[in-house]
Coordinates of C-alpha atoms and ligand atoms in Angstrom, one line a residue:
M21 CA 10.6 -12.6 -5.6
T22 CA 7.6 -14.8 -5.4
L23 CA 4.6 -14.5 -8.3
V24 CA 1.2 -15.7 -7.7
V25 CA -0.8 -15.9 -10.0
S26 CA -4.7 -15.6 -9.4
A27 CA -7.9 -16.1 -12.0
D28 CA -9.6 -13.0 -11.2
Y29 CA -10.0 -10.0 -8.7
E30 CA -11.8 -11.8 -6.2
A31 CA -9.0 -15.2 -6.0
M32 CA -6.3 -12.2 -5.7
S33 CA -7.8 -10.9 -3.1
R34 CA -8.4 -13.8 -1.6
S35 CA -4.8 -15.2 -1.9
G36 CA -3.9 -11.3 -0.4
A37 CA -6.3 -11.6 2.6
E38 CA -4.9 -14.9 3.4
F39 CA -1.2 -13.7 2.8
I40 CA -2.1 -10.5 5.4
M41 CA -3.3 -13.3 8.2
G42 CA -0.7 -15.6 7.4
A43 CA 1.7 -13.1 8.4
I44 CA -0.3 -11.8 11.2
R45 CA -0.2 -15.3 12.8
R46 CA 3.5 -15.5 12.5
V47 CA 3.8 -12.4 14.5
P48 CA 1.0 -11.4 15.9
D49 CA 2.4 -7.7 17.2
A50 CA 3.0 -7.3 13.4
L51 CA 3.5 -3.7 11.8
V52 CA 1.5 -3.7 8.8
C53 CA 1.4 -1.0 6.3
L54 CA -1.4 -0.3 4.3
P55 CA -2.4 1.3 0.9
T56 CA -5.9 2.2 -0.4
G57 CA -7.5 2.3 -3.9
S58 CA -9.4 -0.4 -5.7
S59 CA -6.1 -3.2 -5.5
P60 CA -6.6 -4.2 -2.1
A61 CA -10.4 -3.4 -1.2
R62 CA -11.9 -6.8 -1.3
A63 CA -9.1 -8.3 0.4
Y64 CA -9.2 -5.8 3.4
E65 CA -13.5 -6.9 3.4
L66 CA -12.5 -10.6 3.4
L67 CA -9.9 -9.3 6.3
A68 CA -12.7 -7.7 7.6
A69 CA -15.3 -10.4 7.8
H70 CA -12.6 -12.7 8.9
G71 CA -12.3 -10.3 12.1
R72 CA -15.6 -11.4 13.3
L73 CA -14.6 -14.9 13.0
E74 CA -11.1 -14.8 14.8
P75 CA -10.9 -11.4 16.1
E76 CA -8.2 -12.3 19.1
L77 CA -6.2 -12.7 15.2
F78 CA -5.8 -9.0 14.7
G79 CA -6.0 -8.3 18.7
R80 CA -2.6 -6.7 18.7
V81 CA -1.7 -6.0 15.0
R82 CA -0.3 -2.6 14.6
W83 CA -1.4 -0.9 11.5
L84 CA 0.4 1.9 9.7
K85 CA -1.2 4.3 6.6
L86 CA 1.0 4.1 3.5
D87 CA 0.0 7.5 2.3
E88 CA -2.3 10.6 2.1
W89 CA -3.7 13.3 0.1
G90 CA -2.4 16.6 1.6
G91 CA -4.9 19.2 2.3
L92 CA -8.6 17.0 2.0
P93 CA -10.3 17.2 5.5
I94 CA -9.6 14.0 7.2
D95 CA -12.8 13.5 7.2
H96 CA -13.7 13.8 3.7
P97 CA -14.5 10.6 1.9
A98 CA -11.8 10.4 -0.2
T99 CA -9.0 10.3 2.7
C100 CA -7.0 7.4 3.1
E101 CA -7.9 7.7 6.7
R102 CA -11.4 7.8 5.9
Y103 CA -10.8 4.1 3.5
L104 CA -8.9 2.3 6.2
L105 CA -11.2 3.2 9.0
D106 CA -14.3 2.6 7.0
R107 CA -13.0 -0.9 5.5
L108 CA -10.7 -2.2 8.1
M109 CA -9.8 -0.4 11.3
I110 CA -13.8 0.2 12.6
P111 CA -15.2 -3.3 11.8
L112 CA -12.0 -4.6 13.4
E113 CA -12.4 -2.3 16.2
V114 CA -8.7 -1.1 16.3
P115 CA -8.5 1.3 19.0
A116 CA -6.5 4.5 18.0
A117 CA -3.3 3.8 19.5
R118 CA -2.7 0.7 17.0
F119 CA -3.5 2.7 13.9
F120 CA -1.1 5.5 13.2
G121 CA -0.8 7.8 10.1
W122 CA -0.7 10.9 8.3
Q123 CA -2.5 14.2 9.3
S124 CA -4.2 15.2 5.9
Q125 CA -3.7 18.9 6.8
P126 CA -0.7 19.2 8.8
E127 CA -0.3 23.1 9.6
D128 CA 3.6 22.2 8.4
A129 CA 3.8 19.2 5.9
D130 CA 7.7 18.9 6.5
A131 CA 6.9 18.7 10.0
E132 CA 4.4 16.0 9.8
C133 CA 6.8 14.1 7.7
Q134 CA 9.7 14.5 10.8
R135 CA 6.6 13.2 12.4
M136 CA 6.2 9.9 10.5
A137 CA 10.1 9.3 10.6
D138 CA 10.3 9.9 14.2
W139 CA 7.4 7.0 15.1
L140 CA 8.7 5.0 12.3
A141 CA 12.3 5.2 14.1
A142 CA 10.6 4.4 17.4
H143 CA 8.3 1.7 16.3
G144 CA 9.5 0.2 12.9
P145 CA 10.7 -1.7 11.0
I146 CA 7.5 -2.6 9.3
D147 CA 7.0 -6.4 9.3
L148 CA 4.7 -6.6 6.2
C149 CA 4.0 -3.6 3.6
V150 CA 1.4 -4.4 1.6
L151 CA 1.3 -2.3 -1.7
G152 CA -0.7 -1.2 -4.8
L153 CA 0.8 -0.7 -8.0
G154 CA 0.2 2.9 -9.8
L155 CA -0.3 3.2 -13.6
N156 CA 2.6 5.3 -13.9
G157 CA 5.2 2.6 -11.5
H158 CA 4.1 4.8 -8.4
L159 CA 4.5 3.1 -4.9
G160 CA 2.2 5.0 -2.1
F161 CA 3.0 8.8 -3.6
N162 CA 6.5 7.8 -4.8
E163 CA 6.4 9.2 -7.8
P164 CA 8.0 8.4 -11.3
A165 CA 11.2 11.3 -11.3
P166 CA 14.5 11.8 -11.9
A167 CA 15.3 10.8 -8.1
L168 CA 13.7 8.9 -5.3
Q169 CA 13.2 10.0 -1.5
P170 CA 14.3 7.3 1.1
G171 CA 12.2 8.7 3.9
P172 CA 8.5 10.4 4.6
H173 CA 8.0 13.1 2.0
V174 CA 5.9 16.0 0.5
A175 CA 5.5 14.4 -2.9
A176 CA 4.2 16.7 -5.8
L177 CA 1.8 14.7 -7.6
S178 CA 1.4 13.0 -11.1
S179 CA -1.8 13.5 -13.3
A180 CA -1.8 9.5 -12.6
S181 CA -2.5 10.3 -8.9
L182 CA -4.9 13.7 -9.4
T183 CA -7.4 11.1 -11.3
H184 CA -7.4 8.3 -9.4
S185 CA -10.6 6.7 -8.6
M186 CA -10.5 7.6 -5.2
L187 CA -10.9 11.0 -5.9
G188 CA -14.4 10.3 -7.8
G189 CA -13.0 13.4 -10.4
E190 CA -13.1 16.0 -7.5
R191 CA -9.6 17.5 -6.7
A192 CA -11.4 18.9 -3.5
G193 CA -8.5 20.5 -2.6
I194 CA -5.6 18.2 -2.9
R195 CA -2.3 20.0 -2.7
Y196 CA 0.1 17.1 -2.4
G197 CA 0.9 13.9 -1.2
L198 CA 2.1 12.6 1.8
T199 CA 4.0 9.4 1.6
L200 CA 6.8 6.3 2.9
G201 CA 9.8 7.0 1.1
M202 CA 11.5 4.1 -1.0
A203 CA 13.8 3.0 1.7
D204 CA 10.5 3.2 4.4
I205 CA 9.2 0.9 2.2
L206 CA 12.0 -1.2 1.2
H207 CA 13.4 -1.6 4.7
S208 CA 9.9 -3.5 5.5
R209 CA 10.8 -7.0 6.2
R210 CA 8.5 -8.7 3.7
L211 CA 6.2 -6.9 0.7
L212 CA 3.2 -8.1 -0.8
L213 CA 2.2 -6.4 -4.1
L214 CA -1.3 -6.9 -5.0
V215 CA -2.5 -6.2 -9.0
N216 CA -5.5 -6.9 -10.8
G217 CA -7.2 -5.9 -14.0
A218 CA -6.4 -5.4 -17.7
H219 CA -5.7 -1.3 -17.0
K220 CA -2.1 -2.6 -15.1
A221 CA -1.2 -5.1 -17.6
E222 CA 1.4 -2.3 -19.5
A223 CA 2.6 -1.3 -15.6
M224 CA 3.2 -5.0 -14.8
R225 CA 4.9 -5.4 -18.8
R226 CA 7.4 -2.5 -17.6
L227 CA 7.8 -3.8 -14.2
A228 CA 8.8 -7.4 -16.0
E229 CA 11.8 -5.6 -17.5
R230 CA 13.7 -6.1 -14.6
Q231 CA 15.4 -2.2 -15.5
I232 CA 15.4 -0.2 -11.9
T233 CA 15.2 3.1 -12.8
P234 CA 13.5 6.1 -10.4
E235 CA 10.9 6.6 -13.8
F236 CA 9.1 3.5 -12.3
P237 CA 9.4 3.8 -8.8
A238 CA 8.3 0.1 -8.7
S239 CA 11.0 -1.0 -10.6
F240 CA 13.2 -0.8 -6.9
L241 CA 11.0 -3.7 -5.8
W242 CA 13.8 -6.2 -7.4
L243 CA 15.9 -5.2 -4.7
H244 CA 13.9 -6.9 -2.0
P245 CA 14.8 -10.0 -0.8
A246 CA 11.4 -11.0 0.3
L247 CA 8.8 -9.5 -2.1
T248 CA 5.6 -11.6 -2.8
I249 CA 3.5 -10.4 -6.1
I250 CA 0.0 -11.5 -6.2
A251 CA -1.5 -10.3 -9.8
D252 CA -4.6 -11.6 -11.8
R253 CA -4.4 -12.7 -15.0
A254 CA -5.8 -9.8 -16.7
A255 CA -2.9 -7.7 -15.3
L256 CA -0.1 -10.1 -16.8
A257 CA -1.9 -10.2 -20.1
E258 CA 1.1 -8.6 -21.9
T259 CA 3.8 -10.2 -19.4
D260 CA 5.7 -13.4 -19.6
A261 CA 5.2 -14.5 -16.1
R262 CA 8.9 -16.5 -16.3
R263 CA 10.3 -13.1 -16.3
F264 CA 9.3 -12.9 -12.4
R265 CA 11.2 -16.0 -11.6
Ligands
GLP302 C1 -2.5 5.7 -5.4 C2 -2.6 5.3 -4.3 C3 -1.3 4.2 -3.4 C4 -2.3 3.1 -4.4 C5 -2.0 3.1 -5.9 C6 -2.9 2.8 -6.6 O1 -2.5 6.9 -5.9 N1 -1.7 6.4 -3.6 O2 -1.4 3.9 -2.4 O3 -1.6 1.8 -4.0 O4 -2.2 4.6 -6.2 O5 -3.8 2.2 -6.8 P1 -5.0 1.3 -7.2 O6 -5.1 0.3 -6.3 O7 -6.6 1.9 -6.9 O8 -5.1 0.8 -8.3

């Protein structure tokens, strides 16, 4: 585990964007899995800006959408699909063949999970999985529970997820979450966790306890041999950073 301490959100975002580009330089056709939410938003903006300077860097990357709100029309402004299209796929001119993800209104949600599992079996493993940290320790929509699921699955959403800022206060027909599972995430060759802001200080303090429990899914990250956390000082305000070494 490597912890990079950044002064603020902007510095975290710059380090995050550099980290992602470094991974792509090493493996130009990397499979990169992406979360949504506020944590990676600025890093994605920086990647998109870099794409205008060095478009060839992104010419072979394969992108995968980590999770999706189930029940929202795919073109709804709050979908993870719309988020990633607008911030990255359209600016980087990524063709549909190199961006794979969940449908948001599948006829059969279990079949959609099987479709994702089959796709990963054929195209994985993930080279770099970027993650954000849920306030309750969730990763993607792997929510705190007595047991976690290894593969792509339909998730009952916690109130922390249903009140996520992406939704702008409206649930707009969300019925469940669709997410890669914990094994999908942990089988990634490298993991990058981006964490910023005072609102994440309690979650970081919990992560630093080094207790692996399904009641705090991010604690499973301790099992991964190649995890980098980039966190800003506000997110580390309640944590002794030495606990991450
Ligand atoms: C959301 C998403 C995750 C995201 C996480 C943190 O519910 N399902 O993909 O990483 O919560 O979001 P944020 O970065 O906005 O704090």
